[in-house]
Amino acid sequence: MEVNGTLIWFYNICKREVWLMARGIVPDQNDENVDLGKFMHEHSYKRNEKEITFGNVKFDILFKSKDKLVIGENKKSSKYNEASKWQLLYYLKVLKKAGVNAEGVLVYPNERKRVEIKMDEKSEMKLDKMVDDIEQLSILSKPPKVEKIPFCKKCAYREFCYA
Ligand code: SF4
């Protein structure tokens, strides 16, 4: 299983969901959030349909500031700011591995807010640990226990978890 930005995002929301996704367990097909891509898309603020793809990494902001490359995403709300921050840091790491040093920015147009994201040694180590944890999680024979969190209300696996 290849760790990607979506798994990093969900790791910061619910580890049980990461296990379910990594195992390819199909959520409730009738749930409005069943398409995780759709959910992520709906929580992104798209000013236009431009999206930049680099390998399995996608972002919609790319510009040069002084001598730095900046990548980022427009988001509808900062509700999931922490998860979005780690997802963007993961993207920065993917670019770094490819020899591109970049910085990140999360933009919340509805809140007139922007958060600059920079990779440092501490966050890089934390991110490496997240990737290891996701790999370890995915080979567990059982999923982590259900922990009731606000996100459960939006989760396509809620029938599975609360049946
Ligand atoms: S319903 Fe809640 S506990 Fe279950 S996978 Fe979704 S977020 Fe996690």
Coordinates of N, CA, C and O and ligand atoms in Angstrom, one line a residue:
M1 N 0.8 -1.2 0.0 CA 0.0 0.0 0.0 C 0.9 1.2 0.0 O 1.8 1.4 0.8
E2 N 0.6 2.1 -0.9 CA 1.4 3.4 -1.0 C 0.7 4.5 -0.2 O -0.5 4.8 -0.4
V3 N 1.5 5.0 0.7 CA 0.9 6.1 1.5 C 0.8 7.3 0.6 O 1.6 7.6 -0.2
N4 N -0.3 8.0 0.7 CA -0.5 9.3 -0.1 C -1.1 10.4 0.8 O -1.3 10.2 2.0
G5 N -1.3 11.5 0.2 CA -1.7 12.7 0.9 C -3.1 12.5 1.6 O -3.4 13.0 2.7
T6 N -4.0 11.7 0.9 CA -5.3 11.5 1.4 C -5.2 10.7 2.7 O -5.9 11.0 3.7
L7 N -4.3 9.7 2.7 CA -4.2 8.8 3.9 C -3.6 9.7 5.1 O -4.0 9.5 6.2
I8 N -2.7 10.6 4.7 CA -2.1 11.4 5.8 C -3.2 12.3 6.3 O -3.3 12.5 7.6
W9 N -4.1 12.8 5.5 CA -5.2 13.7 5.9 C -6.0 12.9 6.9 O -6.3 13.3 8.0
F10 N -6.4 11.7 6.5 CA -7.3 10.9 7.3 C -6.6 10.4 8.6 O -7.3 10.2 9.6
Y11 N -5.3 10.2 8.5 CA -4.6 9.8 9.7 C -4.7 10.8 10.8 O -4.8 10.5 12.0
N12 N -4.8 12.1 10.4 CA -5.0 13.1 11.4 C -6.4 13.4 11.8 O -6.7 14.3 12.6
I13 N -7.3 12.6 11.3 CA -8.8 12.7 11.6 C -9.2 11.4 12.4 O -9.7 11.5 13.5
C14 N -8.9 10.2 11.8 CA -9.4 9.0 12.4 C -8.5 7.8 11.9 O -8.5 7.5 10.7
K15 N -7.8 7.2 12.9 CA -6.9 6.1 12.5 C -7.6 4.8 12.0 O -7.2 4.1 11.2
R16 N -8.8 4.7 12.6 CA -9.6 3.5 12.2 C -10.0 3.7 10.7 O -10.0 2.7 9.9
E17 N -10.3 4.9 10.3 CA -10.6 5.1 8.9 C -9.5 4.8 8.0 O -9.6 4.3 6.9
V18 N -8.3 5.1 8.4 CA -7.1 4.8 7.6 C -7.0 3.3 7.4 O -6.7 2.8 6.3
W19 N -7.2 2.5 8.5 CA -7.2 1.1 8.4 C -8.2 0.6 7.4 O -7.9 -0.3 6.5
L20 N -9.4 1.1 7.5 CA -10.5 0.7 6.6 C -10.2 1.0 5.1 O -10.4 0.2 4.2
M21 N -9.6 2.2 4.9 CA -9.3 2.6 3.6 C -8.1 1.8 3.0 O -8.1 1.3 1.9
A22 N -7.1 1.6 3.9 CA -5.9 0.8 3.5 C -6.3 -0.6 3.1 O -5.7 -1.2 2.2
R23 N -7.3 -1.2 3.8 CA -7.7 -2.5 3.5 C -8.7 -2.6 2.4 O -9.2 -3.7 2.0
G24 N -9.0 -1.5 1.8 CA -9.9 -1.5 0.7 C -11.3 -1.9 1.0 O -12.1 -2.4 0.2
I25 N -11.7 -1.6 2.3 CA -13.1 -1.9 2.8 C -14.0 -0.9 2.2 O -13.8 0.3 2.4
V26 N -15.0 -1.4 1.5 CA -15.9 -0.4 0.8 C -16.9 0.1 1.8 O -17.6 -0.6 2.5
P27 N -17.0 1.4 1.9 CA -18.0 2.0 2.8 C -19.4 1.9 2.2 O -19.6 1.5 1.1
D28 N -20.4 2.4 3.0 CA -21.8 2.4 2.6 C -21.9 3.1 1.2 O -21.7 4.3 1.1
Q29 N -22.3 2.4 0.2 CA -22.4 2.9 -1.1 C -23.5 4.0 -1.3 O -23.5 4.7 -2.2
N30 N -24.5 4.0 -0.3 CA -25.5 5.0 -0.4 C -25.2 6.3 0.3 O -26.0 7.2 0.3
D31 N -24.1 6.2 1.0 CA -23.7 7.4 1.8 C -23.3 8.5 0.9 O -22.5 8.3 -0.1
E32 N -23.7 9.8 1.2 CA -23.3 10.9 0.3 C -21.8 11.2 0.3 O -21.3 11.8 -0.6
N33 N -21.1 10.7 1.4 CA -19.7 11.0 1.4 C -18.9 9.8 1.0 O -17.7 9.7 1.2
V34 N -19.6 8.8 0.3 CA -18.9 7.6 0.0 C -17.7 7.8 -0.9 O -16.6 7.1 -0.8
D35 N -17.7 8.7 -1.8 CA -16.6 9.0 -2.6 C -15.7 10.0 -1.9 O -16.0 11.2 -1.7
L36 N -14.6 9.4 -1.4 CA -13.7 10.2 -0.5 C -13.1 11.4 -1.3 O -12.9 12.4 -0.8
G37 N -12.9 11.1 -2.6 CA -12.4 12.2 -3.4 C -13.4 13.3 -3.5 O -13.0 14.5 -3.4
K38 N -14.7 12.9 -3.5 CA -15.7 13.9 -3.6 C -15.7 14.7 -2.3 O -15.9 16.0 -2.3
F39 N -15.6 14.0 -1.2 CA -15.6 14.7 0.1 C -14.4 15.7 0.2 O -14.6 16.9 0.6
M40 N -13.2 15.2 -0.2 CA -12.1 16.1 -0.2 C -12.3 17.3 -1.1 O -12.0 18.4 -0.8
H41 N -12.9 17.0 -2.3 CA -13.1 18.1 -3.3 C -14.1 19.1 -2.7 O -13.9 20.3 -2.8
E42 N -15.1 18.6 -2.0 CA -16.1 19.6 -1.5 C -15.6 20.4 -0.4 O -16.1 21.4 0.0
H43 N -14.5 19.9 0.3 CA -13.9 20.7 1.3 C -12.8 21.6 0.8 O -12.1 22.2 1.6
S44 N -12.6 21.6 -0.5 CA -11.6 22.5 -1.1 C -12.4 23.6 -1.8 O -13.5 23.4 -2.3
Y45 N -11.8 24.7 -1.8 CA -12.4 25.9 -2.3 C -11.8 26.1 -3.7 O -10.6 26.4 -3.8
K46 N -12.5 25.9 -4.8 CA -12.0 26.0 -6.1 C -12.4 27.3 -6.8 O -13.5 27.5 -7.1
R47 N -11.4 28.2 -6.9 CA -11.6 29.4 -7.6 C -11.7 29.2 -9.1 O -12.4 29.8 -9.8
N48 N -10.9 28.2 -9.5 CA -11.0 27.8 -10.9 C -10.6 26.3 -10.9 O -10.4 25.7 -9.9
E49 N -10.7 25.7 -12.0 CA -10.5 24.2 -12.1 C -9.0 23.9 -12.3 O -8.7 22.7 -12.6
K50 N -8.1 24.9 -12.2 CA -6.7 24.6 -12.4 C -6.2 23.7 -11.3 O -6.4 24.0 -10.1
E51 N -5.6 22.7 -11.6 CA -5.0 21.8 -10.6 C -3.6 21.3 -11.1 O -3.5 21.0 -12.2
I52 N -2.6 21.4 -10.2 CA -1.3 21.0 -10.7 C -1.0 19.6 -10.1 O -1.2 19.4 -8.9
T53 N -0.6 18.8 -11.0 CA -0.3 17.4 -10.5 C 1.2 17.1 -10.6 O 1.8 17.4 -11.6
F54 N 1.7 16.5 -9.6 CA 3.1 16.1 -9.6 C 3.1 14.7 -9.0 O 2.9 14.5 -7.8
G55 N 3.3 13.7 -9.8 CA 3.2 12.3 -9.3 C 1.8 12.1 -8.7 O 0.8 12.4 -9.4
N56 N 1.7 11.6 -7.5 CA 0.4 11.4 -6.9 C 0.0 12.6 -6.0 O -0.9 12.5 -5.2
V57 N 0.6 13.7 -6.3 CA 0.4 14.9 -5.5 C -0.4 15.9 -6.3 O 0.0 16.2 -7.5
K58 N -1.4 16.5 -5.7 CA -2.2 17.5 -6.5 C -2.4 18.8 -5.6 O -2.7 18.6 -4.4
F59 N -2.2 19.9 -6.2 CA -2.5 21.2 -5.5 C -2.9 22.2 -6.5 O -2.8 22.0 -7.7
D60 N -3.5 23.3 -5.9 CA -4.1 24.2 -6.9 C -3.5 25.6 -6.8 O -4.0 26.6 -7.4
I61 N -2.5 25.8 -5.9 CA -1.7 27.0 -5.9 C -0.3 26.8 -6.2 O 0.3 25.8 -5.6
L62 N 0.3 27.5 -7.0 CA 1.7 27.4 -7.4 C 2.2 28.8 -7.8 O 1.7 29.4 -8.8
F63 N 3.1 29.3 -7.1 CA 3.7 30.6 -7.5 C 5.1 30.7 -6.9 O 5.6 29.9 -6.1
K64 N 5.9 31.7 -7.4 CA 7.2 31.9 -7.0 C 7.3 33.2 -6.2 O 6.7 34.2 -6.6
S65 N 7.8 33.1 -4.9 CA 7.9 34.2 -4.1 C 9.4 34.4 -3.8 O 10.0 33.6 -3.2
K66 N 9.9 35.6 -4.3 CA 11.4 35.8 -4.3 C 12.0 34.6 -5.0 O 11.7 34.2 -6.1
D67 N 12.9 33.9 -4.3 CA 13.5 32.7 -4.9 C 12.9 31.4 -4.5 O 13.4 30.3 -4.7
K68 N 11.7 31.5 -3.8 CA 11.1 30.3 -3.3 C 9.9 29.9 -4.1 O 9.1 30.7 -4.5
L69 N 9.7 28.6 -4.3 CA 8.5 28.0 -4.9 C 7.5 27.8 -3.8 O 7.8 27.3 -2.7
V70 N 6.3 28.2 -4.0 CA 5.2 28.0 -3.0 C 4.1 27.2 -3.6 O 3.6 27.6 -4.7
I71 N 3.7 26.2 -2.9 CA 2.5 25.4 -3.4 C 1.5 25.5 -2.3 O 1.8 25.7 -1.1
G72 N 0.2 25.2 -2.7 CA -0.8 25.3 -1.6 C -2.2 24.9 -2.1 O -2.3 24.4 -3.3
E73 N -3.1 25.1 -1.2 CA -4.5 24.7 -1.6 C -5.4 25.8 -1.0 O -5.2 26.3 0.1
N74 N -6.5 26.0 -1.8 CA -7.6 26.8 -1.3 C -8.6 25.9 -0.6 O -8.9 24.9 -1.1
K75 N -9.0 26.3 0.6 CA -9.9 25.4 1.4 C -11.2 26.3 1.8 O -11.1 27.5 2.0
K76 N -12.3 25.5 1.9 CA -13.5 26.2 2.3 C -13.5 26.7 3.7 O -14.1 27.7 4.0
S77 N -13.0 25.8 4.6 CA -13.0 26.2 6.0 C -11.7 25.7 6.7 O -11.1 24.7 6.2
S78 N -11.4 26.3 7.8 CA -10.2 25.9 8.5 C -10.5 24.8 9.5 O -9.6 24.5 10.4
K79 N -11.7 24.2 9.5 CA -12.1 23.2 10.4 C -11.1 22.1 10.5 O -10.8 21.5 11.6
Y80 N -10.6 21.6 9.4 CA -9.7 20.5 9.4 C -8.2 21.0 9.1 O -7.5 20.3 8.4
N81 N -7.9 22.2 9.7 CA -6.6 22.8 9.4 C -5.4 21.9 9.7 O -4.5 21.8 8.9
E82 N -5.5 21.2 10.8 CA -4.4 20.4 11.2 C -4.1 19.3 10.2 O -3.0 19.0 9.8
A83 N -5.2 18.6 9.8 CA -5.1 17.5 8.8 C -4.6 18.1 7.5 O -3.7 17.5 6.8
S84 N -5.1 19.2 7.1 CA -4.7 19.9 5.8 C -3.2 20.3 5.9 O -2.5 20.2 4.9
K85 N -2.8 20.7 7.1 CA -1.3 21.1 7.2 C -0.4 19.9 7.0 O 0.5 20.0 6.2
W86 N -0.8 18.8 7.6 CA 0.1 17.6 7.4 C 0.0 17.0 6.0 O 1.0 16.5 5.5
Q87 N -1.1 17.2 5.4 CA -1.2 16.7 4.0 C -0.3 17.6 3.1 O 0.4 17.1 2.2
L88 N -0.3 18.9 3.3 CA 0.5 19.8 2.6 C 2.0 19.5 2.9 O 2.8 19.6 1.9
L89 N 2.3 19.3 4.1 CA 3.7 19.0 4.5 C 4.2 17.7 3.7 O 5.3 17.6 3.3
Y90 N 3.2 16.8 3.6 CA 3.6 15.5 2.9 C 3.9 15.9 1.4 O 4.8 15.3 0.8
Y91 N 3.1 16.8 0.8 CA 3.4 17.2 -0.6 C 4.7 17.8 -0.7 O 5.5 17.6 -1.6
L92 N 5.1 18.7 0.3 CA 6.4 19.4 0.3 C 7.5 18.3 0.4 O 8.5 18.5 -0.2
K93 N 7.2 17.3 1.2 CA 8.3 16.2 1.3 C 8.4 15.5 0.0 O 9.6 15.2 -0.4
V94 N 7.3 15.2 -0.7 CA 7.4 14.5 -2.0 C 8.2 15.4 -3.0 O 9.1 14.9 -3.7
L95 N 8.0 16.7 -3.0 CA 8.7 17.6 -3.9 C 10.2 17.6 -3.5 O 11.1 17.6 -4.3
K96 N 10.4 17.6 -2.2 CA 11.8 17.7 -1.7 C 12.6 16.4 -2.1 O 13.7 16.5 -2.6
K97 N 11.9 15.3 -2.0 CA 12.6 14.0 -2.5 C 12.9 14.1 -3.9 O 13.9 13.5 -4.4
A98 N 12.2 14.9 -4.7 CA 12.4 15.0 -6.1 C 13.4 16.2 -6.4 O 13.6 16.5 -7.6
G99 N 13.9 16.7 -5.3 CA 14.9 17.8 -5.5 C 14.4 19.2 -5.6 O 15.1 20.1 -6.0
V100 N 13.1 19.3 -5.3 CA 12.4 20.7 -5.4 C 12.1 21.2 -3.9 O 11.3 20.6 -3.2
N101 N 12.8 22.2 -3.5 CA 12.5 22.8 -2.2 C 11.4 23.8 -2.3 O 11.5 24.8 -3.1
A102 N 10.3 23.6 -1.6 CA 9.2 24.5 -1.7 C 8.6 24.8 -0.3 O 9.0 24.1 0.7
E103 N 7.8 25.8 -0.3 CA 7.1 26.1 1.0 C 5.6 26.0 0.7 O 5.2 25.9 -0.5
G104 N 4.8 26.0 1.7 CA 3.3 25.8 1.4 C 2.5 26.9 2.0 O 2.9 27.7 2.9
V105 N 1.3 27.0 1.5 CA 0.3 27.9 2.0 C -1.1 27.3 1.9 O -1.5 26.7 0.9
L106 N -1.9 27.5 3.0 CA -3.3 27.1 3.0 C -4.1 28.4 3.0 O -3.8 29.2 3.8
V107 N -5.0 28.5 2.0 CA -5.7 29.7 1.9 C -7.2 29.4 2.2 O -7.8 28.5 1.6
Y108 N -7.8 30.2 3.0 CA -9.2 30.1 3.4 C -9.9 31.4 2.9 O -10.1 32.3 3.8
P109 N -10.3 31.5 1.7 CA -10.9 32.7 1.2 C -12.1 33.1 2.0 O -12.3 34.3 2.2
N110 N -13.0 32.2 2.3 CA -14.2 32.6 3.1 C -13.9 33.2 4.4 O -14.7 33.9 5.0
E111 N -12.8 32.8 5.0 CA -12.4 33.3 6.3 C -11.3 34.4 6.2 O -10.8 34.9 7.2
R112 N -11.0 34.8 5.0 CA -9.9 35.8 4.7 C -8.7 35.4 5.5 O -8.1 36.3 6.3
K113 N -8.3 34.2 5.4 CA -7.2 33.7 6.2 C -6.2 32.9 5.4 O -6.6 32.2 4.4
R114 N -4.9 33.0 5.7 CA -3.9 32.2 5.0 C -2.9 31.7 6.0 O -2.5 32.4 7.0
V115 N -2.5 30.5 5.9 CA -1.6 29.9 6.8 C -0.3 29.4 6.1 O -0.5 28.6 5.1
E116 N 0.8 29.9 6.4 CA 2.0 29.5 5.7 C 2.6 28.3 6.4 O 2.6 28.1 7.6
I117 N 3.0 27.3 5.6 CA 3.5 26.1 6.1 C 4.9 25.9 5.6 O 5.2 25.9 4.4
K118 N 5.8 25.6 6.6 CA 7.2 25.3 6.2 C 7.6 24.0 6.8 O 7.3 23.7 8.0
M119 N 8.4 23.3 6.1 CA 8.9 22.0 6.5 C 10.2 22.3 7.4 O 11.0 23.1 7.0
D120 N 10.2 21.8 8.6 CA 11.4 21.9 9.4 C 11.8 20.5 9.8 O 11.0 19.5 9.6
E121 N 12.9 20.3 10.5 CA 13.4 19.0 10.9 C 12.4 18.3 11.7 O 12.1 17.1 11.5
K122 N 11.8 19.0 12.7 CA 10.8 18.4 13.6 C 9.6 17.9 12.8 O 9.1 16.7 13.0
S123 N 9.1 18.7 11.9 CA 7.9 18.3 11.2 C 8.2 17.1 10.2 O 7.4 16.3 10.0
E124 N 9.4 17.2 9.7 CA 9.8 16.1 8.8 C 9.9 14.8 9.5 O 9.4 13.7 9.0
M125 N 10.4 14.8 10.8 CA 10.5 13.6 11.6 C 9.1 13.1 11.9 O 8.8 11.9 11.9
K126 N 8.2 14.0 12.3 CA 6.8 13.7 12.6 C 6.1 13.0 11.4 O 5.4 12.1 11.6
L127 N 6.4 13.6 10.3 CA 5.7 13.1 9.1 C 6.2 11.7 8.7 O 5.4 10.8 8.4
D128 N 7.5 11.5 8.9 CA 8.1 10.1 8.7 C 7.4 9.1 9.6 O 7.1 8.0 9.2
K129 N 7.2 9.6 10.8 CA 6.5 8.7 11.8 C 5.1 8.4 11.4 O 4.6 7.3 11.5
M130 N 4.4 9.4 10.9 CA 3.0 9.2 10.4 C 3.0 8.2 9.3 O 2.2 7.3 9.2
V131 N 4.0 8.3 8.3 CA 4.0 7.3 7.2 C 4.3 5.9 7.8 O 3.6 5.0 7.4
D132 N 5.2 5.8 8.7 CA 5.5 4.5 9.3 C 4.2 3.9 10.0 O 3.9 2.8 9.9
D133 N 3.6 4.8 10.8 CA 2.4 4.4 11.5 C 1.3 3.9 10.6 O 0.6 3.0 10.8
I134 N 1.1 4.6 9.4 CA 0.1 4.3 8.5 C 0.4 2.9 7.9 O -0.5 2.0 7.8
E135 N 1.7 2.6 7.6 CA 2.1 1.3 7.1 C 1.8 0.2 8.1 O 1.4 -0.8 7.8
Q136 N 2.2 0.5 9.4 CA 1.9 -0.4 10.5 C 0.4 -0.7 10.7 O 0.0 -1.8 10.9
L137 N -0.3 0.4 10.7 CA -1.8 0.3 10.8 C -2.4 -0.6 9.8 O -3.3 -1.4 10.1
S138 N -1.9 -0.4 8.6 CA -2.5 -1.2 7.5 C -2.3 -2.7 7.6 O -3.0 -3.4 6.9
I139 N -1.3 -3.1 8.3 CA -1.1 -4.6 8.4 C -1.7 -5.2 9.7 O -1.5 -6.3 10.0
L140 N -2.3 -4.3 10.6 CA -3.0 -4.9 11.8 C -4.1 -5.8 11.3 O -4.8 -5.5 10.3
S141 N -4.3 -6.9 12.1 CA -5.4 -7.8 11.7 C -6.8 -7.2 12.0 O -7.8 -7.6 11.4
K142 N -6.8 -6.3 13.0 CA -8.1 -5.7 13.4 C -7.9 -4.2 13.3 O -6.9 -3.7 13.6
P143 N -9.0 -3.5 13.0 CA -8.9 -2.0 13.0 C -8.9 -1.4 14.4 O -9.3 -2.1 15.4
P144 N -8.3 -0.2 14.6 CA -8.4 0.4 15.9 C -9.8 0.6 16.3 O -10.7 0.6 15.5
K145 N -10.1 0.6 17.6 CA -11.4 0.7 18.1 C -12.1 2.0 17.7 O -11.4 3.0 17.4
V146 N -13.4 2.0 17.7 CA -14.2 3.2 17.3 C -14.0 4.3 18.4 O -14.1 4.0 19.6
E147 N -13.6 5.4 17.9 CA -13.6 6.6 18.9 C -14.6 7.6 18.3 O -14.4 8.1 17.2
K148 N -15.6 7.9 19.1 CA -16.6 8.8 18.6 C -16.0 10.2 18.5 O -15.6 10.8 19.5
I149 N -16.0 10.7 17.3 CA -15.5 12.1 17.0 C -16.5 12.8 16.2 O -17.3 12.2 15.5
P150 N -16.5 14.1 16.1 CA -17.5 14.9 15.3 C -17.5 14.4 13.9 O -18.5 14.4 13.2
F151 N -16.3 14.0 13.3 CA -16.2 13.6 11.9 C -17.1 12.4 11.6 O -17.5 12.2 10.5
C152 N -17.4 11.6 12.6 CA -18.2 10.4 12.4 C -19.5 10.7 11.7 O -19.9 9.9 10.8
K153 N -20.0 11.9 12.0 CA -21.3 12.3 11.4 C -21.2 12.4 9.8 O -22.2 12.2 9.1
K154 N -20.0 12.7 9.4 CA -19.8 12.9 7.9 C -19.2 11.7 7.3 O -18.9 11.7 6.1
C155 N -18.9 10.6 8.1 CA -18.1 9.5 7.6 C -18.9 8.5 6.9 O -19.9 8.0 7.4
A156 N -18.5 8.0 5.7 CA -19.2 7.0 5.0 C -19.1 5.6 5.6 O -19.8 4.7 5.2
Y157 N -18.2 5.5 6.6 CA -18.1 4.2 7.3 C -18.9 4.2 8.6 O -18.8 3.2 9.4
R158 N -19.7 5.2 8.8 CA -20.4 5.2 10.1 C -21.4 4.0 10.3 O -21.5 3.5 11.5
E159 N -22.0 3.5 9.3 CA -22.9 2.3 9.4 C -22.0 1.2 9.9 O -22.4 0.4 10.7
F160 N -20.8 1.0 9.3 CA -19.9 0.0 9.6 C -19.5 0.1 11.1 O -19.4 -0.9 11.8
C161 N -19.2 1.3 11.5 CA -18.6 1.5 12.9 C -19.7 1.4 14.0 O -19.4 1.0 15.1
Y162 N -20.9 1.9 13.6 CA -21.9 2.0 14.7 C -23.1 1.0 14.5 O -24.1 1.2 15.1
A163 N -22.9 0.0 13.6 CA -24.0 -1.0 13.4 C -24.3 -1.8 14.6 O -23.3 -2.1 15.4
Ligands
SF4_1 S1 -17.4 6.5 11.6 FE1 -16.0 7.6 13.0 S2 -14.8 6.0 14.0 FE2 -15.7 5.1 12.1 S3 -14.2 5.3 10.5 FE3 -15.6 7.1 10.4 S4 -14.6 8.7 11.6 FE4 -13.6 6.8 12.2

